[in-house]
Coordinates of C-alpha atoms in Angstrom, one line a residue:
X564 CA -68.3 -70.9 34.8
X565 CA -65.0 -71.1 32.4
X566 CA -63.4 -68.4 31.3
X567 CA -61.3 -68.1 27.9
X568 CA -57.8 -67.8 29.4
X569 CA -55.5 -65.0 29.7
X570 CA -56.2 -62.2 27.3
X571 CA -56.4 -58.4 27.2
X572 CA -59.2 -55.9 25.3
X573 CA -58.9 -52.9 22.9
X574 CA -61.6 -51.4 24.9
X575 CA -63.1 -50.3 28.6
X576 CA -65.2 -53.5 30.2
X577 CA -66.8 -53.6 33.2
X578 CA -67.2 -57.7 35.1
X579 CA -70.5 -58.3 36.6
X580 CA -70.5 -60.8 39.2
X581 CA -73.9 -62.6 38.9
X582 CA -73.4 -65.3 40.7
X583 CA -71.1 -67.4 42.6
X584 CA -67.2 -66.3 43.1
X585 CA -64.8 -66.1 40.7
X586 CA -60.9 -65.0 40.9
X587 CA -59.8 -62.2 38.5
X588 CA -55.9 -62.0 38.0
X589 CA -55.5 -58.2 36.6
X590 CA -51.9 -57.0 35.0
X591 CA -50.6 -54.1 36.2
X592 CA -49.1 -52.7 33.2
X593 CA -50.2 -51.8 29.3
X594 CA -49.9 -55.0 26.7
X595 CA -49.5 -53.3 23.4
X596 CA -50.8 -54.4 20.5
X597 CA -47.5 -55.2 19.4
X598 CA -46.5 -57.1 22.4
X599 CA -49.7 -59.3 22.7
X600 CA -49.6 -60.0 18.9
X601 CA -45.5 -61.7 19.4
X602 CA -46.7 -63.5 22.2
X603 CA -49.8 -65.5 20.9
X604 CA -50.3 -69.3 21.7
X605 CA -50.2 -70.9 18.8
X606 CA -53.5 -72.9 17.2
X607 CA -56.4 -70.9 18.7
X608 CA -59.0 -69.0 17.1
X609 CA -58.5 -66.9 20.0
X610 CA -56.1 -64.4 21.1
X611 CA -54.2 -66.2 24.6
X612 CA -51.4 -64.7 25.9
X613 CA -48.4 -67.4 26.2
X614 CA -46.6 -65.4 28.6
X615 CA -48.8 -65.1 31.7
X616 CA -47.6 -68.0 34.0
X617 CA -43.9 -65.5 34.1
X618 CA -46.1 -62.4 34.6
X619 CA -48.2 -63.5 37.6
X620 CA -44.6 -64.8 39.5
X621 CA -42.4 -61.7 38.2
X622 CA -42.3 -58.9 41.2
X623 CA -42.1 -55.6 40.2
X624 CA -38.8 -53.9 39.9
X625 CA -39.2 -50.4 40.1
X626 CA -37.5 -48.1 43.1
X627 CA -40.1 -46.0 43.0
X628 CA -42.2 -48.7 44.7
X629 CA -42.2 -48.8 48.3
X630 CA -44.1 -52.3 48.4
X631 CA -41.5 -54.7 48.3
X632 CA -43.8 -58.1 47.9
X633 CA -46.1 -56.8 45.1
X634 CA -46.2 -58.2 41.9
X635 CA -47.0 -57.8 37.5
X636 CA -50.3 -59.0 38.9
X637 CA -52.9 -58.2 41.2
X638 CA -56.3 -60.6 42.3
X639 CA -59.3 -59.6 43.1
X640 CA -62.4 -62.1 44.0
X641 CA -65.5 -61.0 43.3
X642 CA -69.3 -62.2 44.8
X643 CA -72.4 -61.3 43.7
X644 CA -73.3 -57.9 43.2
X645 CA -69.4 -57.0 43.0
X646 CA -68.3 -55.2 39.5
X647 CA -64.7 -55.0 38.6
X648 CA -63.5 -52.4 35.9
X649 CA -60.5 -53.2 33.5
X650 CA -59.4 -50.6 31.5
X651 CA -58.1 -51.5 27.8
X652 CA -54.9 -53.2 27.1
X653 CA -54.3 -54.7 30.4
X654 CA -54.5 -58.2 30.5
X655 CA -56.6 -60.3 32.4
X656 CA -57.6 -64.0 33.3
X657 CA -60.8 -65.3 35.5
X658 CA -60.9 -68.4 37.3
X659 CA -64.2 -69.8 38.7
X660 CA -63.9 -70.5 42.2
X661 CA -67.5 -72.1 42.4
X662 CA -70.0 -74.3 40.7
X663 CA -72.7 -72.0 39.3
X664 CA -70.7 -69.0 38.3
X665 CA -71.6 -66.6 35.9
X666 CA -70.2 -63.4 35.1
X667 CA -71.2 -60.4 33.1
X668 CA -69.2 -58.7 30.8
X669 CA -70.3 -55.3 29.7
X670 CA -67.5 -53.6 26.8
X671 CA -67.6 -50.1 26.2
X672 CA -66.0 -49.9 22.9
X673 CA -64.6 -46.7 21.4
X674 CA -63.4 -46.4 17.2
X675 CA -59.9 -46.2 17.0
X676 CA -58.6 -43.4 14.5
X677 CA -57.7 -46.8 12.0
X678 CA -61.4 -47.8 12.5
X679 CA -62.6 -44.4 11.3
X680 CA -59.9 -44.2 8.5
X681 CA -61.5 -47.4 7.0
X682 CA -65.1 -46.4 7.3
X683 CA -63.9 -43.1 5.2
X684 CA -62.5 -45.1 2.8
X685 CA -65.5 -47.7 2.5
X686 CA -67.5 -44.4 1.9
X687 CA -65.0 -43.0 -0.9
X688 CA -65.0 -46.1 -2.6
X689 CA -68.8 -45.2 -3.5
X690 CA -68.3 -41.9 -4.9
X691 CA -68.9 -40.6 -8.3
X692 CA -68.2 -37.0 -8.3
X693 CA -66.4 -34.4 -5.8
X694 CA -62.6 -34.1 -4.7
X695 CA -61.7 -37.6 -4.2
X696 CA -62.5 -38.7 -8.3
X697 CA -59.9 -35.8 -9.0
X698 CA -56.7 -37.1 -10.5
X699 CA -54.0 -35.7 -10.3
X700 CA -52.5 -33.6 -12.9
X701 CA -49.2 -32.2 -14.3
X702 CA -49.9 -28.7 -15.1
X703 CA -46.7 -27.6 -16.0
X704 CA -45.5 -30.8 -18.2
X705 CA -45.8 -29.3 -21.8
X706 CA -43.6 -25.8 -20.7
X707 CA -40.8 -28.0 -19.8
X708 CA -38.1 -27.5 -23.0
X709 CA -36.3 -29.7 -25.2
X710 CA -33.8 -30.7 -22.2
X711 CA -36.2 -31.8 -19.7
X712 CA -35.7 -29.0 -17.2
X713 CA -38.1 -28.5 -14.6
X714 CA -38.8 -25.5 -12.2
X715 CA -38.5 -26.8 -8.8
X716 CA -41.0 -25.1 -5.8
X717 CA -38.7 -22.2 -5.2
X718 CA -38.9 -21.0 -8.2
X719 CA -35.3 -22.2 -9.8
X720 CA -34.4 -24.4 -12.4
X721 CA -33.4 -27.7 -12.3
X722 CA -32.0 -29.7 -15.3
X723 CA -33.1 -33.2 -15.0
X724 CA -31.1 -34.6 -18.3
X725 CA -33.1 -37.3 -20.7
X726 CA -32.0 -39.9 -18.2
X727 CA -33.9 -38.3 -15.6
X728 CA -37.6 -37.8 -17.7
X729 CA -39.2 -40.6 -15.8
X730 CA -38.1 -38.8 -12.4
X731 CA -41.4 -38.7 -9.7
X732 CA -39.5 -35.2 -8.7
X733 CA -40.5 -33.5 -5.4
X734 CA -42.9 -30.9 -6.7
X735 CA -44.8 -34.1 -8.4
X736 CA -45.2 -35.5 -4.9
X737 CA -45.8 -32.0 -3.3
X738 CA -49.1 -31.6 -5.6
X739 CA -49.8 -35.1 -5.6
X740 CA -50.2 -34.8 -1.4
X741 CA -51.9 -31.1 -1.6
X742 CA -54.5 -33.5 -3.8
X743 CA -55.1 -36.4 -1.2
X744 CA -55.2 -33.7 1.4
X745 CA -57.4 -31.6 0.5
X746 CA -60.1 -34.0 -0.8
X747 CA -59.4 -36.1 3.1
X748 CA -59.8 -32.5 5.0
X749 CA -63.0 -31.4 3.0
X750 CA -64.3 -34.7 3.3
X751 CA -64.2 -35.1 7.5
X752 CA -64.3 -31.4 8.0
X753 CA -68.5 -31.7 6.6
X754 CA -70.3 -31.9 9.6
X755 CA -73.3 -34.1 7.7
X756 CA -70.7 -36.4 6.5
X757 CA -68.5 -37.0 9.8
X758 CA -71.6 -37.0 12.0
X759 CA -73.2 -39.9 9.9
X760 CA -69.8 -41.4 9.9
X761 CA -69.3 -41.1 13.7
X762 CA -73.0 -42.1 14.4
X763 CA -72.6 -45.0 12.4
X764 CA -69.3 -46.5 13.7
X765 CA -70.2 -45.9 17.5
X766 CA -73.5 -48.1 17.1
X767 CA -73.0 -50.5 14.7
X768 CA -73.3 -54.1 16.0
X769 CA -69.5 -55.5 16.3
X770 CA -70.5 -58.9 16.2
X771 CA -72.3 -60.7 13.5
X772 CA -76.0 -61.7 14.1
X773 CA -78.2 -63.1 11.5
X774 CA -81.8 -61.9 11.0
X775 CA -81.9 -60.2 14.6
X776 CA -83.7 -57.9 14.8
X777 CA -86.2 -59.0 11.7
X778 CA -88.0 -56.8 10.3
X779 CA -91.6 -57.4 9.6
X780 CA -91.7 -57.5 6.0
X781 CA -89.7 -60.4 6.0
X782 CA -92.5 -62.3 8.4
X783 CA -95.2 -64.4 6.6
X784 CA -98.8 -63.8 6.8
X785 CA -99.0 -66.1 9.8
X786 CA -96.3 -64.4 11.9
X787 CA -97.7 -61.2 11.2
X788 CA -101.3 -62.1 12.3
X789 CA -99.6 -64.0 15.5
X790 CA -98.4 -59.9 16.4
X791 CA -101.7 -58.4 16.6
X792 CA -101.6 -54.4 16.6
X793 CA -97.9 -54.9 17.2
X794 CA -98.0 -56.3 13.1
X795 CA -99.2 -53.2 12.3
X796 CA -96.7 -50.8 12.9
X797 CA -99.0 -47.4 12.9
X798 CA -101.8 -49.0 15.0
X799 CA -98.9 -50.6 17.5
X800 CA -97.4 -46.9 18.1
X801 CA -101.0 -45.2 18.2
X802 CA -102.3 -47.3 20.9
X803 CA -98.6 -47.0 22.5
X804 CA -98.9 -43.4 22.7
X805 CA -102.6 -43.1 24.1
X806 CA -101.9 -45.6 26.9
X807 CA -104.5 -47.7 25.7
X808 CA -105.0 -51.4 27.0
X809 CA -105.5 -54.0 24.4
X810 CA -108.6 -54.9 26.7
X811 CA -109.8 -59.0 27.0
X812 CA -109.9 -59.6 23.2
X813 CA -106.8 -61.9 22.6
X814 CA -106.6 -61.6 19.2
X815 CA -104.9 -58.4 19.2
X816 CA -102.4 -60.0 21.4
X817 CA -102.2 -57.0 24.1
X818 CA -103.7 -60.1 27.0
X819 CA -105.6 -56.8 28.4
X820 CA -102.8 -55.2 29.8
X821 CA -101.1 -51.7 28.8
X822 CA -99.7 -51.4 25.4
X823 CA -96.1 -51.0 25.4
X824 CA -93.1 -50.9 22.7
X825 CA -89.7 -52.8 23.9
X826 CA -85.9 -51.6 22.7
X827 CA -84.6 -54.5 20.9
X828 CA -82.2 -56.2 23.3
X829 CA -78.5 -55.6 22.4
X830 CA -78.7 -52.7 19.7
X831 CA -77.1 -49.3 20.6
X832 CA -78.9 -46.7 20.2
X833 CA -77.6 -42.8 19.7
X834 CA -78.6 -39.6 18.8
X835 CA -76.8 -36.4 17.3
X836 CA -77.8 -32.6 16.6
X837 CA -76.6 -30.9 13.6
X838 CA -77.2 -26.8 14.1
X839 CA -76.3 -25.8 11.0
X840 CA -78.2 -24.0 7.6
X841 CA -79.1 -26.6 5.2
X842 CA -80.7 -26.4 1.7
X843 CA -83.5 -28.7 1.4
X844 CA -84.4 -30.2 -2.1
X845 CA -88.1 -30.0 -1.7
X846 CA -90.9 -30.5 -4.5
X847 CA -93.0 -27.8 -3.0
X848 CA -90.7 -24.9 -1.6
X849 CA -87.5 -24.2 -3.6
X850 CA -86.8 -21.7 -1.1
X851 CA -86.7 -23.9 2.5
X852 CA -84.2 -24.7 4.3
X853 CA -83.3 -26.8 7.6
X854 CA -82.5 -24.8 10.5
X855 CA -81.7 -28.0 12.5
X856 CA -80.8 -32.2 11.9
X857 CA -82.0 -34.4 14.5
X858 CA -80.4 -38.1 14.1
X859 CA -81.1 -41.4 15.6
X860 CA -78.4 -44.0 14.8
X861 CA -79.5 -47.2 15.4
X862 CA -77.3 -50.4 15.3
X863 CA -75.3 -48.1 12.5
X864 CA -78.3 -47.3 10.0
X865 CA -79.9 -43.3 10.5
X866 CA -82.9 -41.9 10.6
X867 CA -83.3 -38.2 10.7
X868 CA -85.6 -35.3 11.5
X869 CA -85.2 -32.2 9.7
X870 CA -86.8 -28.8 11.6
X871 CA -87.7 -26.3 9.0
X872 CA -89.5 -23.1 9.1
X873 CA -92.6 -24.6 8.1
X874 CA -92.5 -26.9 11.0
X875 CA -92.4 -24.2 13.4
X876 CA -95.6 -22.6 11.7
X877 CA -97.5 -26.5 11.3
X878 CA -96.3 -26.7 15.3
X879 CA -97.7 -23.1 16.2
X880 CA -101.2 -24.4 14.4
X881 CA -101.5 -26.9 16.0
X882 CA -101.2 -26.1 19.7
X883 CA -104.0 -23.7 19.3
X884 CA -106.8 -26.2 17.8
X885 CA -109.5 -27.4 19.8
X886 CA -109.6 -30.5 21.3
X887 CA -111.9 -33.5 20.9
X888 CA -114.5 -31.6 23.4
X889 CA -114.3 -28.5 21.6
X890 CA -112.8 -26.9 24.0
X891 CA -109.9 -24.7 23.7
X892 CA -106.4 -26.1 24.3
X893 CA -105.2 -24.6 27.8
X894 CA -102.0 -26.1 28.4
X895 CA -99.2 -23.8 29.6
X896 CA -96.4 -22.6 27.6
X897 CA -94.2 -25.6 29.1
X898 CA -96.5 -28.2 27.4
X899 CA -97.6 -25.7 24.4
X900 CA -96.2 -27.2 21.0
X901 CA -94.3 -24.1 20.1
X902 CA -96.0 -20.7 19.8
X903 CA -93.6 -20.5 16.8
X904 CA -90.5 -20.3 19.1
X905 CA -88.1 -22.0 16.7
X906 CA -85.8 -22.7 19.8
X907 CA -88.8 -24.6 22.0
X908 CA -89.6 -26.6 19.2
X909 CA -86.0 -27.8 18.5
X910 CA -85.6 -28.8 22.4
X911 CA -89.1 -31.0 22.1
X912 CA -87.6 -33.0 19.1
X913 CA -84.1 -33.3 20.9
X914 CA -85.9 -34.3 24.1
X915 CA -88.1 -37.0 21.9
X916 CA -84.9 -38.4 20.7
X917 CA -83.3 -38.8 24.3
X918 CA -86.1 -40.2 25.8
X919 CA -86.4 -43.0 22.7
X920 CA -82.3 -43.6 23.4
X921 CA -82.6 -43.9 27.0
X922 CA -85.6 -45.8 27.6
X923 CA -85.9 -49.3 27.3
X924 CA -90.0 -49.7 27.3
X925 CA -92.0 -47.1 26.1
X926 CA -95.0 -45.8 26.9
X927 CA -97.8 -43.3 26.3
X928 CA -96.9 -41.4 29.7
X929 CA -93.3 -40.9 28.6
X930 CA -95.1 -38.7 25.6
X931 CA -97.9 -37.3 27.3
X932 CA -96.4 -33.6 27.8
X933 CA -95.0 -33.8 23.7
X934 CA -98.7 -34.0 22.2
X935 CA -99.1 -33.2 19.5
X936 CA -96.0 -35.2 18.3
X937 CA -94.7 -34.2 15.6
X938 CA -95.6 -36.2 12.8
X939 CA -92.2 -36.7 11.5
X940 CA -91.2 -38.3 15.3
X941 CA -94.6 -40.4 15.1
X942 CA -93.4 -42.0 11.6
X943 CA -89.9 -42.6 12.5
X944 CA -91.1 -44.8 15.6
X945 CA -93.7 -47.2 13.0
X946 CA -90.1 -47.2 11.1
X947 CA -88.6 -48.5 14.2
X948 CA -91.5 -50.9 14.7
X949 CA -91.4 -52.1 11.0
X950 CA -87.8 -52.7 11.2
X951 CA -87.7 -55.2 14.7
X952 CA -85.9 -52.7 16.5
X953 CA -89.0 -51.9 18.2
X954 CA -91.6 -54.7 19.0
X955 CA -94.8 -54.9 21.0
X956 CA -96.1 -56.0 24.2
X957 CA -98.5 -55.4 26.9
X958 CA -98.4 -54.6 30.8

């Protein structure tokens, strides 16, 4: 039921009141970064404000303010059931009022242009080739006569003198910035680059956890056989997506019930579309190209699925095979694969990838209308199985 003492956030949160009471004290006005970082308490590994004890007594001043009696700081007590929102920057401090209290905090955080600068730059530091391993170069440094006269930008000379050589002049930092510019604004100006960028920052895991989720390959023989199907990543997403029940044998660790695959707890998951003409490098056809990027971003790694023309035609095929009965196929155009509409095809994967970011428990019903999944949607969930971020249970 403590709390950590007067502080503010860099980012929306929302207080859950789970139970028993508990007594916020909200600011009423915007600590800047600048002004919470001068007034620190000394000693802490957290970041206390030292100044709230004046705050909550100081009444506002303002003439604008008809309220007389109100002051810096407002209170609020909140019961069960009762969510308070705090927008960033304004400080904050909760006092239980009850044995038993606990209290929910949800934060919504959003990258701050610095964040983003410094993912760019973690990204730049990798590359080998392109704009940004260009240096910079002095085109003009070997026309310059005897007496070290330079032409300036418009055009006229200027006579620098042997005691100006080592001058940086203004047309040396004019190129010099065109350089950094231009490599910066062709860099975030790719939509594959900044969208991976983006997707990346916005679900990566802001707090350090080690081996959570684990993936199976780092499991021992033991573990694994403990899992049943849901050790086997293509058997725990095939019996997933035909509703099966794992039936009375317990060794397969289903206890009977419905299989189902669970979200790992605490990982954000995203997706993104990229409509845009992209050469593929493929083995087989020289000539294909992506028509449309679908990407799931997943505590900051991607997966992606690329729809190509040959998809469309594979999806067409497919829709018009018999079933198991030999029977022909009679599902309406609604549930039909694609009857090689490009455009109905790229909604099914985009409606996939919504319903595997917005559901916490999957099951076969949820892909019922999709069959035949695409294959390239059916591997990326065994992916998400053999990586943890997807594990197995029954119903």
């Amino acid at each position: 039921g403590g709390g950590i003492g007067p502080h503010t956030d860099d980012y929306d949160v929302f207080l859950i009141q789970m139970a028993g009471e508990r007594r916020w004290d909200i600011g009423k006005r915007i600590i800047s970064t600048r002004e919470e970082l001068d007034n620190l308490h000394d000693g802490l590994d957290v970041r206390i404000l030292n100044f709230w004890e004046d705050e909550v007594k100081t009444k506002i001043n303002n003439k604008e303010d008809n309220n007389e009696g109100s002051y810096l700081v407002e209170s609020f007590i909140l019961k069960p059931g009762d969510v308070l929102y705090l927008p960033p920057r304004f400080a904050h401090c909760g006092t239980a009022l009850s044995d038993g209290c606990m209290t929910l905090s949800v934060g919504l955080r959003a990258p701050s242009a610095k964040e983003m600068l410094t993912k760019v730059t973690e990204c730049v530091e990798g590359m080998v080739d392109g704009d940004f391993v260009k240096r910079y170069t002095d085109e003009d440094l070997f026309h310059r006569n005897g007496t070290g006269s330079d032409s300036s930008s418009d055009g006229s000379s200027i006579s620098n003198g042997s005691e100006r050589i080592n001058e940086i002049t203004s047309d040396v930092k004019m190129r010099s910035r065109q350089l950094l510019k231009d490599a910066f604004l062709n860099l975030i100006e790719d939509d594959l680059f900044f969208d991976e960028l983006f997707g990346t920052i916005v679900t990566e895991s802001k707090r350090v956890r080690t081996n959570y989720p684990t993936p199976l390959r780092d499991l021992d023989d033991s573990d694994i056989e403990s899992l049943g199907v849901f050790g086997n990543p293509a058997l725990a997403v095939e019996m997933m997506l035909s509703g099966s029940s794992g039936g009375s044998n317990s060794d397969d660790n289903t206890e009977g019930g419905e299989v189902c695959l669970y979200t790992a707890e605490g990982i954000a998951w995203s997706y993104s579309i990229i409509d845009k003409e992209v050469d593929v490098d493929d083995k087989n056809n020289k000539n294909d190209s992506h028509s449309c990027i679908c990407r799931l971003f997943v505590d900051g790694r991607k997966w992606e699925i690329a729809i190509q023309k040959k998809h469309i035609m594979t999806s067409s095929s497919s829709s018009s095979n018999s079933n198991d009965n030999g029977n022909s196929d009679s599902n309406n155009d609604e549930n039909d694969s694609d009857d090689g509409n490009e455009d109905k095809y790229r909604n099914r994967v985009i409606e996939l990838m919504g319903i595997l970011c917005s559901e916490n428990v999957l099951r076969g019903e949820l892909f019922e209308k999709y069959h035949p999944l695409p294959e390239e949607f059916t591997q990326l969930l065994q992916d998400l199985v053999e990586e943890g971020y997807l594990y197995g249970s029954s119903e």
